[in-house]
């Protein structure tokens, strides 16, 4: 049985289940927090502007832009709160190779959004789910294919068949 050595443990730094914990970088954390706050605020402002163009209506008679206006306003407020708390970061990391899967997920979502209006949601949704499961989630081929196809069938049945939502679809 080994006895913990606090001096040796302090020299090597804290460890996690995946190995040594990365060092915090306060400057990167502030810049990242401000960038995220700016993006959230800009998205909220764009959503709010689009919602108001649709017509938010009144509380007694909400218009088609009522919920998007509420959500856009909430995003603007959350972005402002994030900006005000930008210096409260204690455990930020610099951008590195560990962020590549996040960028791949964002890129795949951008491709999904670009093609869903052209060819319908079935094929892009199945491919997006498959890519996320197989390559980002490292699931087996069988699980990735089965869940991807099952997800598309469930989404089709829910939105197209049951709720009669007008989304671009092939069938």
JSON list of N, CA, C and O in Angstrom, two decimals, residues 7 11 24 35 46-47 49 61 70 72 75 77 97 100 105 108 116 120 128-129 151 156 168:
[
{"chain": "A", "resi": 7, "resn": "UNK", "atom": "N", "xyz": [4.03, 16.48, -1.10]},
{"chain": "A", "resi": 7, "resn": "UNK", "atom": "CA", "xyz": [5.05, 17.28, -1.78]},
{"chain": "A", "resi": 7, "resn": "UNK", "atom": "C", "xyz": [5.18, 16.82, -3.23]},
{"chain": "A", "resi": 7, "resn": "UNK", "atom": "O", "xyz": [5.17, 17.62, -4.16]},
{"chain": "A", "resi": 11, "resn": "UNK", "atom": "N", "xyz": [3.99, 18.85, -6.82]},
{"chain": "A", "resi": 11, "resn": "UNK", "atom": "CA", "xyz": [4.90, 19.15, -7.92]},
{"chain": "A", "resi": 11, "resn": "UNK", "atom": "C", "xyz": [4.34, 18.69, -9.26]},
{"chain": "A", "resi": 11, "resn": "UNK", "atom": "O", "xyz": [4.57, 19.31, -10.27]},
{"chain": "A", "resi": 24, "resn": "UNK", "atom": "N", "xyz": [-4.76, 26.32, -15.96]},
{"chain": "A", "resi": 24, "resn": "UNK", "atom": "CA", "xyz": [-5.71, 27.39, -16.27]},
{"chain": "A", "resi": 24, "resn": "UNK", "atom": "C", "xyz": [-4.97, 28.56, -16.91]},
{"chain": "A", "resi": 24, "resn": "UNK", "atom": "O", "xyz": [-3.82, 28.82, -16.61]},
{"chain": "A", "resi": 35, "resn": "UNK", "atom": "N", "xyz": [-15.71, 36.80, -26.12]},
{"chain": "A", "resi": 35, "resn": "UNK", "atom": "CA", "xyz": [-16.09, 36.39, -27.47]},
{"chain": "A", "resi": 35, "resn": "UNK", "atom": "C", "xyz": [-17.42, 35.64, -27.45]},
{"chain": "A", "resi": 35, "resn": "UNK", "atom": "O", "xyz": [-18.31, 35.90, -28.28]},
{"chain": "A", "resi": 46, "resn": "UNK", "atom": "N", "xyz": [-30.12, 39.55, -33.34]},
{"chain": "A", "resi": 46, "resn": "UNK", "atom": "CA", "xyz": [-30.62, 39.17, -34.67]},
{"chain": "A", "resi": 46, "resn": "UNK", "atom": "C", "xyz": [-31.97, 38.46, -34.55]},
{"chain": "A", "resi": 46, "resn": "UNK", "atom": "O", "xyz": [-32.89, 38.73, -35.33]},
{"chain": "A", "resi": 47, "resn": "UNK", "atom": "N", "xyz": [-32.10, 37.57, -33.58]},
{"chain": "A", "resi": 47, "resn": "UNK", "atom": "CA", "xyz": [-33.37, 36.88, -33.38]},
{"chain": "A", "resi": 47, "resn": "UNK", "atom": "C", "xyz": [-34.46, 37.86, -32.96]},
{"chain": "A", "resi": 47, "resn": "UNK", "atom": "O", "xyz": [-35.60, 37.78, -33.44]},
{"chain": "A", "resi": 49, "resn": "UNK", "atom": "N", "xyz": [-34.58, 41.11, -33.66]},
{"chain": "A", "resi": 49, "resn": "UNK", "atom": "CA", "xyz": [-34.92, 41.93, -34.82]},
{"chain": "A", "resi": 49, "resn": "UNK", "atom": "C", "xyz": [-35.82, 41.16, -35.79]},
{"chain": "A", "resi": 49, "resn": "UNK", "atom": "O", "xyz": [-36.81, 41.70, -36.30]},
{"chain": "A", "resi": 61, "resn": "UNK", "atom": "N", "xyz": [-52.87, 39.22, -27.37]},
{"chain": "A", "resi": 61, "resn": "UNK", "atom": "CA", "xyz": [-52.93, 38.62, -28.70]},
{"chain": "A", "resi": 61, "resn": "UNK", "atom": "C", "xyz": [-51.52, 38.51, -29.27]},
{"chain": "A", "resi": 61, "resn": "UNK", "atom": "O", "xyz": [-51.09, 39.34, -30.04]},
{"chain": "A", "resi": 70, "resn": "UNK", "atom": "N", "xyz": [-39.19, 36.81, -27.29]},
{"chain": "A", "resi": 70, "resn": "UNK", "atom": "CA", "xyz": [-38.87, 36.50, -25.88]},
{"chain": "A", "resi": 70, "resn": "UNK", "atom": "C", "xyz": [-37.52, 35.79, -25.80]},
{"chain": "A", "resi": 70, "resn": "UNK", "atom": "O", "xyz": [-36.66, 36.13, -24.97]},
{"chain": "A", "resi": 72, "resn": "UNK", "atom": "N", "xyz": [-35.09, 35.80, -28.08]},
{"chain": "A", "resi": 72, "resn": "UNK", "atom": "CA", "xyz": [-34.04, 36.73, -28.51]},
{"chain": "A", "resi": 72, "resn": "UNK", "atom": "C", "xyz": [-33.67, 37.69, -27.40]},
{"chain": "A", "resi": 72, "resn": "UNK", "atom": "O", "xyz": [-32.48, 37.96, -27.16]},
{"chain": "A", "resi": 75, "resn": "UNK", "atom": "N", "xyz": [-31.63, 35.88, -24.83]},
{"chain": "A", "resi": 75, "resn": "UNK", "atom": "CA", "xyz": [-30.24, 35.70, -25.28]},
{"chain": "A", "resi": 75, "resn": "UNK", "atom": "C", "xyz": [-29.43, 36.98, -25.13]},
{"chain": "A", "resi": 75, "resn": "UNK", "atom": "O", "xyz": [-28.27, 36.94, -24.73]},
{"chain": "A", "resi": 77, "resn": "UNK", "atom": "N", "xyz": [-29.94, 39.35, -22.91]},
{"chain": "A", "resi": 77, "resn": "UNK", "atom": "CA", "xyz": [-29.67, 39.51, -21.48]},
{"chain": "A", "resi": 77, "resn": "UNK", "atom": "C", "xyz": [-28.59, 38.54, -21.01]},
{"chain": "A", "resi": 77, "resn": "UNK", "atom": "O", "xyz": [-27.68, 38.92, -20.25]},
{"chain": "A", "resi": 97, "resn": "UNK", "atom": "N", "xyz": [-5.90, 21.31, -29.74]},
{"chain": "A", "resi": 97, "resn": "UNK", "atom": "CA", "xyz": [-6.41, 20.14, -30.47]},
{"chain": "A", "resi": 97, "resn": "UNK", "atom": "C", "xyz": [-7.69, 19.57, -29.86]},
{"chain": "A", "resi": 97, "resn": "UNK", "atom": "O", "xyz": [-8.49, 18.97, -30.56]},
{"chain": "A", "resi": 100, "resn": "UNK", "atom": "N", "xyz": [-10.95, 20.59, -31.65]},
{"chain": "A", "resi": 100, "resn": "UNK", "atom": "CA", "xyz": [-11.23, 20.18, -33.03]},
{"chain": "A", "resi": 100, "resn": "UNK", "atom": "C", "xyz": [-12.55, 19.43, -33.18]},
{"chain": "A", "resi": 100, "resn": "UNK", "atom": "O", "xyz": [-13.28, 19.68, -34.14]},
{"chain": "A", "resi": 105, "resn": "UNK", "atom": "N", "xyz": [-18.14, 19.43, -35.21]},
{"chain": "A", "resi": 105, "resn": "UNK", "atom": "CA", "xyz": [-19.58, 19.40, -34.95]},
{"chain": "A", "resi": 105, "resn": "UNK", "atom": "C", "xyz": [-20.24, 20.67, -35.49]},
{"chain": "A", "resi": 105, "resn": "UNK", "atom": "O", "xyz": [-21.31, 20.59, -36.13]},
{"chain": "A", "resi": 108, "resn": "UNK", "atom": "N", "xyz": [-20.33, 20.46, -39.31]},
{"chain": "A", "resi": 108, "resn": "UNK", "atom": "CA", "xyz": [-21.35, 19.52, -39.79]},
{"chain": "A", "resi": 108, "resn": "UNK", "atom": "C", "xyz": [-22.75, 20.11, -39.63]},
{"chain": "A", "resi": 108, "resn": "UNK", "atom": "O", "xyz": [-23.63, 19.90, -40.47]},
{"chain": "A", "resi": 116, "resn": "UNK", "atom": "N", "xyz": [-30.49, 21.24, -45.87]},
{"chain": "A", "resi": 116, "resn": "UNK", "atom": "CA", "xyz": [-31.79, 20.71, -45.46]},
{"chain": "A", "resi": 116, "resn": "UNK", "atom": "C", "xyz": [-32.93, 21.36, -46.26]},
{"chain": "A", "resi": 116, "resn": "UNK", "atom": "O", "xyz": [-33.91, 20.69, -46.58]},
{"chain": "A", "resi": 120, "resn": "UNK", "atom": "N", "xyz": [-34.37, 18.30, -48.29]},
{"chain": "A", "resi": 120, "resn": "UNK", "atom": "CA", "xyz": [-35.21, 17.76, -47.23]},
{"chain": "A", "resi": 120, "resn": "UNK", "atom": "C", "xyz": [-34.38, 17.41, -46.01]},
{"chain": "A", "resi": 120, "resn": "UNK", "atom": "O", "xyz": [-33.16, 17.45, -46.04]},
{"chain": "A", "resi": 128, "resn": "UNK", "atom": "N", "xyz": [-25.98, 13.57, -40.43]},
{"chain": "A", "resi": 128, "resn": "UNK", "atom": "CA", "xyz": [-25.48, 14.31, -39.28]},
{"chain": "A", "resi": 128, "resn": "UNK", "atom": "C", "xyz": [-25.43, 13.41, -38.05]},
{"chain": "A", "resi": 128, "resn": "UNK", "atom": "O", "xyz": [-24.42, 13.37, -37.34]},
{"chain": "A", "resi": 129, "resn": "UNK", "atom": "N", "xyz": [-26.50, 12.69, -37.79]},
{"chain": "A", "resi": 129, "resn": "UNK", "atom": "CA", "xyz": [-26.52, 11.80, -36.63]},
{"chain": "A", "resi": 129, "resn": "UNK", "atom": "C", "xyz": [-25.44, 10.73, -36.76]},
{"chain": "A", "resi": 129, "resn": "UNK", "atom": "O", "xyz": [-24.74, 10.41, -35.79]},
{"chain": "A", "resi": 151, "resn": "UNK", "atom": "N", "xyz": [-33.59, 7.60, -35.57]},
{"chain": "A", "resi": 151, "resn": "UNK", "atom": "CA", "xyz": [-33.83, 9.00, -35.26]},
{"chain": "A", "resi": 151, "resn": "UNK", "atom": "C", "xyz": [-34.61, 9.70, -36.37]},
{"chain": "A", "resi": 151, "resn": "UNK", "atom": "O", "xyz": [-35.55, 10.43, -36.12]},
{"chain": "A", "resi": 156, "resn": "UNK", "atom": "N", "xyz": [-39.49, 12.08, -38.38]},
{"chain": "A", "resi": 156, "resn": "UNK", "atom": "CA", "xyz": [-40.50, 12.14, -39.44]},
{"chain": "A", "resi": 156, "resn": "UNK", "atom": "C", "xyz": [-41.89, 11.87, -38.86]},
{"chain": "A", "resi": 156, "resn": "UNK", "atom": "O", "xyz": [-42.83, 12.62, -39.14]},
{"chain": "A", "resi": 168, "resn": "UNK", "atom": "N", "xyz": [-39.03, 20.97, -44.80]},
{"chain": "A", "resi": 168, "resn": "UNK", "atom": "CA", "xyz": [-38.67, 20.35, -46.07]},
{"chain": "A", "resi": 168, "resn": "UNK", "atom": "C", "xyz": [-38.43, 18.85, -45.88]},
{"chain": "A", "resi": 168, "resn": "UNK", "atom": "O", "xyz": [-37.61, 18.46, -45.04]}
]
